[in-house]
Coordinates of C-alpha atoms in Angstrom, one line a residue:
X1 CA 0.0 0.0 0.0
X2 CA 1.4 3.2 -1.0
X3 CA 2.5 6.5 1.0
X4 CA -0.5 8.2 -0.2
X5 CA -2.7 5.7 0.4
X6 CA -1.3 5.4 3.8
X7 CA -1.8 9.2 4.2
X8 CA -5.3 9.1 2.8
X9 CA -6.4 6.4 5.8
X10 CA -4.5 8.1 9.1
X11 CA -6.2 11.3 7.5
X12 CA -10.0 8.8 7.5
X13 CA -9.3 7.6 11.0
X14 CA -9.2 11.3 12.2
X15 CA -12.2 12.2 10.3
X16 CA -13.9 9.2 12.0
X17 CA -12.7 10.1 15.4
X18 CA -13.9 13.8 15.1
X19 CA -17.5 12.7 13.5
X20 CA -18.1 10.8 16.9
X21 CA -20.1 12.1 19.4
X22 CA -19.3 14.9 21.7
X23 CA -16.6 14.6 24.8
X24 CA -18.5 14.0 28.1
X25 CA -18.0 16.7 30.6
X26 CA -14.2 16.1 32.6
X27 CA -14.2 16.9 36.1
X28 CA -11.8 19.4 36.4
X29 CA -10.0 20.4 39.5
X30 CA -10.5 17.1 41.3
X31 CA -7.6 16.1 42.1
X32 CA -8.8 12.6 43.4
X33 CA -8.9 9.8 41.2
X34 CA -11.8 8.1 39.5
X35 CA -11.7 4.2 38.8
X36 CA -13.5 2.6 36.1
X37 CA -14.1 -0.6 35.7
X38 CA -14.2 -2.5 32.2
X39 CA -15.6 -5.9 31.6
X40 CA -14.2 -7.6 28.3
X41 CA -15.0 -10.5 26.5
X42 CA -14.3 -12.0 23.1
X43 CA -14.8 -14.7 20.6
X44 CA -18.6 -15.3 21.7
X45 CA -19.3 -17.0 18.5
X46 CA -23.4 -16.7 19.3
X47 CA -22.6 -19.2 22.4
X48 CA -26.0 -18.2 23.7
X49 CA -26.6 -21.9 24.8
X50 CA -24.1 -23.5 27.3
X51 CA -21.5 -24.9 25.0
X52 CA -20.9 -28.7 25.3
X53 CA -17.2 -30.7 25.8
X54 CA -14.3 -29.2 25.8
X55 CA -15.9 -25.5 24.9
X56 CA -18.1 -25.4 27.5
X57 CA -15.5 -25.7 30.1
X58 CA -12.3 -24.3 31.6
X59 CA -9.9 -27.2 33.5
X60 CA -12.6 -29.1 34.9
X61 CA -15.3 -26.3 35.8
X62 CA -18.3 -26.3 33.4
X63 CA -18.7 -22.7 31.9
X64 CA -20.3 -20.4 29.6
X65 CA -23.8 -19.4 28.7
X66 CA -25.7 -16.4 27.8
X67 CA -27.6 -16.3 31.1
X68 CA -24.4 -17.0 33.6
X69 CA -22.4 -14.5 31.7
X70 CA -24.9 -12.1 31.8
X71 CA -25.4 -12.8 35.5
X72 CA -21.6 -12.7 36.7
X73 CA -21.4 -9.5 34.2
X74 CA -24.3 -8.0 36.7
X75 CA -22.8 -8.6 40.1
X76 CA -19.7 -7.3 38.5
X77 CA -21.0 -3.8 37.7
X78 CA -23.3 -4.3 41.1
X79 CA -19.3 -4.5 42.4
X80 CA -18.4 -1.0 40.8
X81 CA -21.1 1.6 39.4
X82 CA -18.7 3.0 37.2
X83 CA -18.4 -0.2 34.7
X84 CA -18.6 -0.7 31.1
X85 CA -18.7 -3.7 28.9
X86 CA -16.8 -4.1 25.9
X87 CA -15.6 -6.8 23.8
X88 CA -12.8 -7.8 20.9
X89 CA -14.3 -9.5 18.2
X90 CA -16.4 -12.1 17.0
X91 CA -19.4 -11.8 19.0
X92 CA -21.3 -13.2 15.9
X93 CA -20.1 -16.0 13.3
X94 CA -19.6 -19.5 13.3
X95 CA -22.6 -19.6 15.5
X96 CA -24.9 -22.6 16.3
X97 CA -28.1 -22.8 15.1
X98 CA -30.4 -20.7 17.6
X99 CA -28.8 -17.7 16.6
X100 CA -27.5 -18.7 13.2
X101 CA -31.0 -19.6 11.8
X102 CA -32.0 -16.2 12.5
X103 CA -29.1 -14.6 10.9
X104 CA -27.5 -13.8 14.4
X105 CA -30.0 -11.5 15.6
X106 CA -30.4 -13.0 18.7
X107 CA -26.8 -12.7 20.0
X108 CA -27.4 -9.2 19.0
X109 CA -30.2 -8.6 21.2
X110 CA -27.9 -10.7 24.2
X111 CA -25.4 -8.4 23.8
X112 CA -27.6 -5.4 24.2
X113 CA -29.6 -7.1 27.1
X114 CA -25.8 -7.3 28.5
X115 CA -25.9 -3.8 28.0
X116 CA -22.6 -3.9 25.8
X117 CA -21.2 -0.6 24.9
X118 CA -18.5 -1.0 22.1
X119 CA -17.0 -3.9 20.3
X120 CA -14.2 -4.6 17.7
X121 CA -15.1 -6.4 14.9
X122 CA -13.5 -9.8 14.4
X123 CA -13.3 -11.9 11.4
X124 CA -16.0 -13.8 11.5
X125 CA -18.0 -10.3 11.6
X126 CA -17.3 -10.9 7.9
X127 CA -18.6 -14.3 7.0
X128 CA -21.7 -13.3 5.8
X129 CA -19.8 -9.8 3.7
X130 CA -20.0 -6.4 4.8
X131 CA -23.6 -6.0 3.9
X132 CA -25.5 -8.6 6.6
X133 CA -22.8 -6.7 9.2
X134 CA -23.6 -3.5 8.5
X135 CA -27.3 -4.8 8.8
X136 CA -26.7 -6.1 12.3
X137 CA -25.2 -2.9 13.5
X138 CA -28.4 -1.0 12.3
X139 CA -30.1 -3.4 14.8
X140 CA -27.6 -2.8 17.5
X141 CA -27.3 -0.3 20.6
X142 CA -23.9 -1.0 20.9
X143 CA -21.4 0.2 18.7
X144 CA -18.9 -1.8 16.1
X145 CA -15.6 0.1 15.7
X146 CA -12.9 -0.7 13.0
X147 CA -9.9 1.5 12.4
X148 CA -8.3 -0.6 9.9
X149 CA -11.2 -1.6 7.8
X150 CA -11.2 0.7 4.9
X151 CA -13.5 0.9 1.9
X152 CA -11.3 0.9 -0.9
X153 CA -12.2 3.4 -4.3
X154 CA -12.8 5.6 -1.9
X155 CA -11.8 9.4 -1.8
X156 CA -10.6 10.0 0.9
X157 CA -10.5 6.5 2.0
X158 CA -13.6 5.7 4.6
X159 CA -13.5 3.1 8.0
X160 CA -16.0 0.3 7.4
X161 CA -17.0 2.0 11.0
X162 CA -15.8 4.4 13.2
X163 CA -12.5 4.2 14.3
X164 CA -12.9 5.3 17.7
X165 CA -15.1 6.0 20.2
X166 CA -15.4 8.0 23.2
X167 CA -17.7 7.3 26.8
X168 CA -17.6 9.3 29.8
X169 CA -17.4 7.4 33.0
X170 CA -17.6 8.6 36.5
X171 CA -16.7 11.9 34.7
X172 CA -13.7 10.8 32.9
X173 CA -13.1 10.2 29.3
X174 CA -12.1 7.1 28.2
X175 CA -11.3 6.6 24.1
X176 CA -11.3 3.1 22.7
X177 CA -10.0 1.9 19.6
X178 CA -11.5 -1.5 17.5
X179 CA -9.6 -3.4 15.2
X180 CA -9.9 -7.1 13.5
X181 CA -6.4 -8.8 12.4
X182 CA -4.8 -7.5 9.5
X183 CA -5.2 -11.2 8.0
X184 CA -8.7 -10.9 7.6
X185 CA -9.7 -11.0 3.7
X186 CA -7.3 -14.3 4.1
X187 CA -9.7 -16.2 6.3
X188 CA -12.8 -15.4 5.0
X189 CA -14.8 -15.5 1.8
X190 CA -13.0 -13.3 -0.5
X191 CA -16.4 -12.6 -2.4
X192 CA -17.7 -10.7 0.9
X193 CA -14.7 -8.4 1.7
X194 CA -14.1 -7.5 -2.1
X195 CA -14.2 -3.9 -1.7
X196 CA -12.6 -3.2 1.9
X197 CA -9.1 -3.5 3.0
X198 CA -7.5 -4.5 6.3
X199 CA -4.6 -2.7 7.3
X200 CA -1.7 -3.0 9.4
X201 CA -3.2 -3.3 12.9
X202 CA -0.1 -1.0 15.0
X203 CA -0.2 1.8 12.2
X204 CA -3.8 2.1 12.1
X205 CA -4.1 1.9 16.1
X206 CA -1.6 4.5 16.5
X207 CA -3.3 7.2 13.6
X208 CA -6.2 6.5 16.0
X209 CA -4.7 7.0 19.0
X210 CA -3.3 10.2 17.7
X211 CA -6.3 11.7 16.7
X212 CA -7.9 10.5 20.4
X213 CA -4.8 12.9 21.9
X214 CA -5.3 15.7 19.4
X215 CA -8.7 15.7 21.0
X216 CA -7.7 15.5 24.8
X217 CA -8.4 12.3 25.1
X218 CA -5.5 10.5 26.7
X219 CA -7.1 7.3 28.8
X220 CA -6.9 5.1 25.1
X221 CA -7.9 1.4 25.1
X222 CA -7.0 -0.9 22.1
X223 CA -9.7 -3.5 21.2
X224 CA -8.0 -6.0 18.9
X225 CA -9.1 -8.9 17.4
X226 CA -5.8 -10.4 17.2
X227 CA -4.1 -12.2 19.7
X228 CA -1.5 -15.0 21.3
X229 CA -1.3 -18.1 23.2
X230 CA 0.8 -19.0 26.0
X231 CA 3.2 -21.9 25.1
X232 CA 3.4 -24.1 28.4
X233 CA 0.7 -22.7 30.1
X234 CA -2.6 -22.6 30.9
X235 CA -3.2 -20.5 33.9
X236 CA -5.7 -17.6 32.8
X237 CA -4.2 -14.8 34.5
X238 CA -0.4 -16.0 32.9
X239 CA 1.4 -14.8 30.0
X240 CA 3.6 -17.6 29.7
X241 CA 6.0 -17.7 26.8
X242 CA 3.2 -15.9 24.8
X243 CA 3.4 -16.2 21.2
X244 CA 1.2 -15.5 18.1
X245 CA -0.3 -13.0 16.2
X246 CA -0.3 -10.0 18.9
X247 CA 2.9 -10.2 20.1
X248 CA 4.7 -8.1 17.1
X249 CA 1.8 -5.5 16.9
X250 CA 2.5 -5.4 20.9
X251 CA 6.1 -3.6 20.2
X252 CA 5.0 -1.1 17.6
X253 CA 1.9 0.0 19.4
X254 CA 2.1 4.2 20.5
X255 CA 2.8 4.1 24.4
X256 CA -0.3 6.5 24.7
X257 CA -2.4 2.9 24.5
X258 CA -2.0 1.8 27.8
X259 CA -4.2 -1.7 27.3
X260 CA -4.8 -4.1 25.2
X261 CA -8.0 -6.0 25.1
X262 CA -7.5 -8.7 22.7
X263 CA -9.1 -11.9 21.1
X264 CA -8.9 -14.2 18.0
X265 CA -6.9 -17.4 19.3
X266 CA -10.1 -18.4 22.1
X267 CA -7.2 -18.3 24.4
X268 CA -6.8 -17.2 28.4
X269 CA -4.0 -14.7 29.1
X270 CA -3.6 -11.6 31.3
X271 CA 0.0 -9.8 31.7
X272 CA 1.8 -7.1 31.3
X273 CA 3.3 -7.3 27.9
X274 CA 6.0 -4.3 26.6
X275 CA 4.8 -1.7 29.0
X276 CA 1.1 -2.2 29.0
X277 CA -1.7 -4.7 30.2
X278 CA -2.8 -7.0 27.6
X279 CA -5.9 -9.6 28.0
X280 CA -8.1 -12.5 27.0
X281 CA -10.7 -13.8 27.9
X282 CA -11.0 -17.2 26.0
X283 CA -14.3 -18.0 23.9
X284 CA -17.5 -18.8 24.2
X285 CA -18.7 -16.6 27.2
X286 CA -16.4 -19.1 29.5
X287 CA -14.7 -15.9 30.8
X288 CA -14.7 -12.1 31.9
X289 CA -11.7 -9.5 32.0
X290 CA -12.1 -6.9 34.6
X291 CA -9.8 -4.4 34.2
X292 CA -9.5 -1.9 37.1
X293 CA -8.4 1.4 35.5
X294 CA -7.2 4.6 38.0
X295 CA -7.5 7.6 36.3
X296 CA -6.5 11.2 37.0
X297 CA -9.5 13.1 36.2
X298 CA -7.6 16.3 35.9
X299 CA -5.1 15.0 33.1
X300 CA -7.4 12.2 31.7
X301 CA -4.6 10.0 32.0
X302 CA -4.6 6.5 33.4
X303 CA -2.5 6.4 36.5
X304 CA -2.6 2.4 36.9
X305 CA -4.1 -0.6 35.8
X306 CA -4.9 -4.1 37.6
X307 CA -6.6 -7.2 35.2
X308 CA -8.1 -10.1 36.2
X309 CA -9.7 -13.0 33.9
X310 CA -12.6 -14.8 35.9
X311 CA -14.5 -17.8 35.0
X312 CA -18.2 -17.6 34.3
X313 CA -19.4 -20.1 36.6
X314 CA -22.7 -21.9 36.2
X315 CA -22.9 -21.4 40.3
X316 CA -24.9 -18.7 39.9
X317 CA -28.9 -17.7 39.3
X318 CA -28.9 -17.7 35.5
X319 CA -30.1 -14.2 33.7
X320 CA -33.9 -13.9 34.0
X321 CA -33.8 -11.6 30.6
X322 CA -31.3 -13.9 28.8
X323 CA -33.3 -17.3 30.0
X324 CA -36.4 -15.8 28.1
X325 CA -34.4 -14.6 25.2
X326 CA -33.0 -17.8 24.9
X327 CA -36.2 -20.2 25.3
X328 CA -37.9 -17.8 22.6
X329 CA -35.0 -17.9 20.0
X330 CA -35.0 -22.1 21.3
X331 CA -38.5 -22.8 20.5
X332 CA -38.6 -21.5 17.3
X333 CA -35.4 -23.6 16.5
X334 CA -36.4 -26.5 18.0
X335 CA -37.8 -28.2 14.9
X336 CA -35.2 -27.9 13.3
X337 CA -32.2 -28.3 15.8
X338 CA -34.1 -31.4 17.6
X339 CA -34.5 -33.3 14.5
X340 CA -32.7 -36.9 15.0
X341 CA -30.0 -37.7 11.9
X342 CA -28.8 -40.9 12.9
X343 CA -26.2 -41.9 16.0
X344 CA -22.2 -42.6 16.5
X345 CA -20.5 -44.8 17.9
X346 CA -18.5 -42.9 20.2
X347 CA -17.2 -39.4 20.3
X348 CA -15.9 -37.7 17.2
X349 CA -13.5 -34.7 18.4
X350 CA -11.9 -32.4 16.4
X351 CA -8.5 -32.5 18.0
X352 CA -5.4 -33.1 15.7
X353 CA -2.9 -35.7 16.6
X354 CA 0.7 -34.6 15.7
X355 CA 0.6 -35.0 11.8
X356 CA -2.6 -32.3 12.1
X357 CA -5.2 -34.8 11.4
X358 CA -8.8 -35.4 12.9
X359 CA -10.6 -38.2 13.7
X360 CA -13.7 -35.5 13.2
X361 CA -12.2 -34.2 9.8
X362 CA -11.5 -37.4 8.4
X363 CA -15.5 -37.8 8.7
X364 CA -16.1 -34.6 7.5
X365 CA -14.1 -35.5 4.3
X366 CA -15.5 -38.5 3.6
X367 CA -19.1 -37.4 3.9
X368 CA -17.8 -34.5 1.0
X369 CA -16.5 -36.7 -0.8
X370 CA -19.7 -39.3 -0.8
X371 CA -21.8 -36.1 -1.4
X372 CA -19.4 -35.0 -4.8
X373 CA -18.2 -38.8 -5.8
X374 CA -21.0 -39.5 -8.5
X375 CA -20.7 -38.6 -12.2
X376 CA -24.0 -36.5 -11.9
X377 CA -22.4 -34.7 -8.7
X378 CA -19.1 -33.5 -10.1
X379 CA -17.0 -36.8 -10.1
X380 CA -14.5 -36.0 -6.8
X381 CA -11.6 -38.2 -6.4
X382 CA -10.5 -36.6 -3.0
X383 CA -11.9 -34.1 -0.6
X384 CA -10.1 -31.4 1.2
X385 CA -11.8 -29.7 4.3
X386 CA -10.1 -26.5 5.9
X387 CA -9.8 -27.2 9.5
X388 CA -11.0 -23.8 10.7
X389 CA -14.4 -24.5 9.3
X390 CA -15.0 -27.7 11.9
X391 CA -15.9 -25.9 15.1
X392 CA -16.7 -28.3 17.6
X393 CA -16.8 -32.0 18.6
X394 CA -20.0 -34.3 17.5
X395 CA -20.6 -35.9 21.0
X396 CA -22.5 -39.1 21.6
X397 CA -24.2 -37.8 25.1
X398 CA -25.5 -34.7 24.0
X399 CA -28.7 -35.2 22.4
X400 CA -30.8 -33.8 25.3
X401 CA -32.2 -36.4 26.2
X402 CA -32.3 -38.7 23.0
X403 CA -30.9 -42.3 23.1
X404 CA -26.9 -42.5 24.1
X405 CA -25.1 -42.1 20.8
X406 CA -28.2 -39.9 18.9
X407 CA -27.1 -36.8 16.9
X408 CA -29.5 -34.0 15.5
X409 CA -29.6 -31.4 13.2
X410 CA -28.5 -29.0 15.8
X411 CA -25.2 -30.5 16.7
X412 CA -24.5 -31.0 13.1
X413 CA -25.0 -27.5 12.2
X414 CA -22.6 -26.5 15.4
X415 CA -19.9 -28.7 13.7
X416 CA -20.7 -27.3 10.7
X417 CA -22.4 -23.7 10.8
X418 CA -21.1 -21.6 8.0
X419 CA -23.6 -22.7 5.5
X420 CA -20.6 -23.5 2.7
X421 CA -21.3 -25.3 -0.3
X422 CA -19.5 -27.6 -1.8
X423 CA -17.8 -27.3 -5.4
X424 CA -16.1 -30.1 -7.7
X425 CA -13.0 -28.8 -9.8
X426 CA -10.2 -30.0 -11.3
X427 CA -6.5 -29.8 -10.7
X428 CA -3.4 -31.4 -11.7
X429 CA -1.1 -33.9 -9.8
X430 CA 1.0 -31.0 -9.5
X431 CA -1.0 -28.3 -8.4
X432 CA -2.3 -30.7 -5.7
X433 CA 1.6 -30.9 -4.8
X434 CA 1.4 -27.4 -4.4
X435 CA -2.1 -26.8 -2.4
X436 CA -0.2 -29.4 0.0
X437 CA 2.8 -26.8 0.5
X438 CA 0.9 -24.0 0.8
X439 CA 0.0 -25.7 4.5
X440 CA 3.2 -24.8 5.4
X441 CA 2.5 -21.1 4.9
X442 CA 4.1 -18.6 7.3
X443 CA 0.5 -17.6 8.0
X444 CA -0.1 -20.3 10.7
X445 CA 2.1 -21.9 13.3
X446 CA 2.8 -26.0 13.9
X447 CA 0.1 -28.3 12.1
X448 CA -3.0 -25.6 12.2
X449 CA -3.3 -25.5 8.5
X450 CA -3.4 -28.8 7.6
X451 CA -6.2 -29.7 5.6
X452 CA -8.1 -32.8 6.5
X453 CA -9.0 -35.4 3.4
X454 CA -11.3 -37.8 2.5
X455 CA -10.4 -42.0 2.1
X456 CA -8.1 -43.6 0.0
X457 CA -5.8 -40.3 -0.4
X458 CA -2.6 -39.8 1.6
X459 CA 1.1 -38.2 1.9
X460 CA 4.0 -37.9 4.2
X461 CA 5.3 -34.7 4.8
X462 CA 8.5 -32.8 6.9
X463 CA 7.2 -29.9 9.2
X464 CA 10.9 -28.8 9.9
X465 CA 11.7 -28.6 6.3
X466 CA 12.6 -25.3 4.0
X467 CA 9.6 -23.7 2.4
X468 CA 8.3 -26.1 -0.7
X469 CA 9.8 -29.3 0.4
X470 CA 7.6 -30.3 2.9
X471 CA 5.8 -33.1 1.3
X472 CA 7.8 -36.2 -0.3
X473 CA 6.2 -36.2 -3.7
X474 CA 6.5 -39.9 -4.2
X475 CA 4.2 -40.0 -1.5
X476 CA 1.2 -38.0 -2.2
X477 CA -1.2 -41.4 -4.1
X478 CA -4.7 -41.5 -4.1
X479 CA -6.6 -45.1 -3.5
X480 CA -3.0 -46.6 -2.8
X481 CA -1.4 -45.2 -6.7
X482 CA 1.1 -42.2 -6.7
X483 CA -0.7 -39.2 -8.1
X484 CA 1.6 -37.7 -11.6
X485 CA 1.8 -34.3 -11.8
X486 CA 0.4 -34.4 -15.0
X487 CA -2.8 -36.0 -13.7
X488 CA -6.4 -34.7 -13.6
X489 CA -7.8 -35.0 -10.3
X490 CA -11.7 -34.5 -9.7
X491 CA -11.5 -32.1 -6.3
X492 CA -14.4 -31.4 -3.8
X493 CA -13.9 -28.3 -1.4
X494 CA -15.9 -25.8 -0.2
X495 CA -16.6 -22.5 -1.7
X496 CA -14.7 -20.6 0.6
X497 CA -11.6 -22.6 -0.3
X498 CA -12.2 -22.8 -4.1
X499 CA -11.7 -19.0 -3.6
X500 CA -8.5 -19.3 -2.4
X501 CA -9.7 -18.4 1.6
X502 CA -7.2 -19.9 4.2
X503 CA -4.3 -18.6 1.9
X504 CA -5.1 -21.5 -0.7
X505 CA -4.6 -19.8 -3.4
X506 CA -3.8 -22.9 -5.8
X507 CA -7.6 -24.0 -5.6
X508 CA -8.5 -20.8 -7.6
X509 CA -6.7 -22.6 -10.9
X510 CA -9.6 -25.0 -10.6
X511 CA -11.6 -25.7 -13.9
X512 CA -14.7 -26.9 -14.5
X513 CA -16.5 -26.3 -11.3
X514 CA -19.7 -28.4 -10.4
X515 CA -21.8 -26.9 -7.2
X516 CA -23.2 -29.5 -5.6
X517 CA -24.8 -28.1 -2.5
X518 CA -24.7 -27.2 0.8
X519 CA -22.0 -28.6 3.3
X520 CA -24.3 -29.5 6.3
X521 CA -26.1 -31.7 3.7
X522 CA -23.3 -34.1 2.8
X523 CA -22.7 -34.7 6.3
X524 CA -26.5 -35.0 7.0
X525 CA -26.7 -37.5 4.2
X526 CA -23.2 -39.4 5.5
X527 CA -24.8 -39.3 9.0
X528 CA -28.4 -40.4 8.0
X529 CA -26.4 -43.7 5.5
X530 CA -23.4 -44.9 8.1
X531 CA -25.2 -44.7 11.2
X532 CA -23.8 -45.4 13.9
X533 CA -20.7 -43.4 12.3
X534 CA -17.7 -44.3 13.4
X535 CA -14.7 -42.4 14.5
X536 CA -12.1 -41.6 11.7
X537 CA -8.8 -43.5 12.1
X538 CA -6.2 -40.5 11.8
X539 CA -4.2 -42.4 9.0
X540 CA -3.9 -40.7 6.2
X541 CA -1.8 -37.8 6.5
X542 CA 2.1 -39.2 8.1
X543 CA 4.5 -36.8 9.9
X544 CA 7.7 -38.1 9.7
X545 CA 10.1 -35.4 11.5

């Protein structure tokens, strides 16, 4: 991105900043100090139901849930008057069904119930394009911000949303800056983010935070939707050898933002990170940050800062207004969520073992590929499946009281909620070679980009290995004969990967594209046909380093 172009979007951040409504009255010669309160969460994901498994828990503590999170949020503002709640992405995307089917409406209306006050987006904001977001903000109280989403074509250049904004608290001012990773128009649907861009997160946090100064506003908050992990730990008020995403954006960030609210990896962390407080607050409503801010109200300045992540306990009277929320959204879902499929045998998780494949992804692939296999249905050979879009574990005791083993609709859809559809094209041997490398990409860490495929195709592959020679060639073969580079290969993927999302760029050479429906179809179908389903066998894909 040029200079200009550069200059044209710090010059659209100010714009946005001074378009925002009206500074709140300062308290001026007091020279005590007002503390604020702010209550963060991320990566809700429409988790207005208590999430089951691993999701809806934190060690060994079941957690998460509209109606707890809403309750602990209300004894923590009972706590301190001077409270707000704010979050860092994703509150909407990737959702199951009681809020999906209704386009995510009802995890709007939570939210407000919650009495949110301002949000970053996140990218799953943008699964559905910019168009159905900027239709749930109109249906919002709270407010979306996004300093480094720009409308491109432009002139000047134009935030998606405002780039800041400012609430008055206990008489203080408090600025707050949104932002979704700069990766963005990587991970989702290309078609839906054609016309915006996604800047560099420190650049376009510190314009903002500039402008917030030029205005008198020095108490600045970042809300990112980028974040870390710690490596080694799990304690959610550690920072343990934090990695990831956040961590470079950390030490180019202005020192005028004092904290960090941050999201993206559904991770727990809570330090003080090059000079300011950086937090997480995991996924799924499982958690609350409260960050305890002292501020001088003569200077508007933050004078300290204290963070604590707590776990959202189901110990507690659930949230009259949430509980009625939810049972109305539930009802009208119920049809459909509560309809039986078939059974499995056992559990089928999602986690990886070390090569990066799934015992839930092999499943997943084999049910695309049964869907696509058929001359009338685009003729697949093999399946690929991203593993981003397979969001949770299909459980055998969680039916709700159906037979052990029983899966509905509902849990399907929660594995599966993006509403993808499937598309047949053709590559060559080689370009498969190449789709197969570009796992390796600098745009993920360890095994997390490994795609998951369907029976009867396999490879061996180096993860320590210089960029391109990952993957023995001899090895890639495809019902037990090596695949020739010169070979056409019938290939089933979903529509966000045939458009190169995930950084798979290769798929977009694909000719002769067959749709062939929706994703949560196939795996009805394979559900409904192999019942009880059995767990996949984690064989295909061999790590040998």
């Amino acid at each position: 991105m040029g200079a200009l172009h550069t200059r044209l979007v710090c010059l659209s951040i100010v714009l946005a900043t001074l378009a925002a409504a009206p500074l709140g009255q300062r308290r001026q010669g007091d020279a005590s100090t007002v503390s604020v309160q702010l209550l963060a969460i991320n990566d809700f994901h429409g988790a207005l139901e208590p999430p089951a498994g691993a999701a809806g828990r934190v060690g060994a503590s079941p957690a998460g849930g509209a109606a707890y999170l809403a309750a602990h949020l209300k004894r923590a503002v009972a706590d301190q008057p001077h409270s707000l709640v704010v979050a860092a992405g994703d509150l909407v995307g990737a959702s199951p069904l009681i809020s999906a089917l209704f386009h995510d409406q009802p995890t709007i209306e939570s939210m407000d119930a919650m009495g949110l006050a301002v949000a970053s987006v996140g990218n799953h904001e943008f699964d559905k394009g910019a168009r159905a977001l900027l239709e749930l903000q109109a249906k919002a109280r709270f407010q979306y911000l996004a300093a480094n989403v720009v409308r491109t074509g432009t002139a000047p250049v134009e935030t998606l949303f405002p780039a800041t904004a400012v609430r008055n608290v206990g008489g203080v001012n408090i600025g707050f800056i949104g932002e979704t990773l700069a990766g963005t128009a990587r991970i989702v649907s290309p078609t839906g983010v054609r016309e915006l861009a996604f800047l560099d997160e420190a650049n376009a946090a510190n314009a903002a935070a500039a402008a917030l100064t030029a205005r008198g506003v020095h108490a600045i908050v970042l809300l990112v939707h980028q974040g870390g992990e710690q490596a080694g730990g799990d304690d959610p008020n550690g920072c343990a050898n934090l990695r990831g995403g956040i961590v470079p954006v950390l030490g180019r960030l202005s020192p005028d933002i004092k904290v960090v609210i941050s999201g993206h990896t559904h991770r727990f962390y809570n330090c003080t990170f090059g000079g300011r407080t950086l937090t997480s607050a995991g996924s799924y409503g499982r958690g609350i940050t409260r960050v305890q801010l002292t501020i001088d109200p003569a200077a508007d300045t933050i004078q300290s800062v204290a963070a604590r992540n707590e776990i959202v306990t189901r110990d507690v009277v659930p949230d009259a207004a949430q509980v009625a929320l939810i049972a109305d959204y539930g009802a009208r879902s119920a049809p459909l969520a509560n309809r039986v499929v078939g059974s499995v045998a056992r559990d089928i998780l999602r986690a990886s073992n070390r090569a990066g494949e799934s015992a839930l992804g092999d499943v997943i692939a084999d049910a695309q590929l049964a869907a696509t296999s058929a001359p009338g249905s685009g003729g697949a050979m093999v399946a690929f499946m991203n593993q981003g879009g397979i969001r949770t574990d299909i459980l055998s005791g969680h039916a709700g009281g159906a037979h052990p083993g029983t899966v509905t609709y509902g849990q399907l859809f929660a594995v599966q909620p993006f509403s993808n559809r499937l598309s047949v094209l053709t590559l060559t041997g080689e370009a498969i070679r190449r789709v197969l490398e570009q796992q390796f990409s600098t745009r993920v860490e360890g095994t997390q980009g490994i795609l998951q495929v369907s029976r009867g195709f396999s490879y061996r592959y180096r993860l320590r290995a210089p960029a391109g020679q990952h993957v023995e060639p001899e090895s890639v073969t495809l019902d037990g004969r090596p695949v020739a580079p010169t070979a056409a290969v019938r290939v089933a993927v979903v529509d966000f990967l045939a458009a190169g999302g995930d950084g798979f760029t290769v798929f977009t050479e694909g000719r002769d594209h067959v749709d062939t429906g929706l994703d949560i179809d196939a795996l009805e179908a394979y559900v409904r046909a192999h019942s009880p389903v059995e767990s996949g066998a984690r064989n295909r894909i061999v790590r040998t380093d």
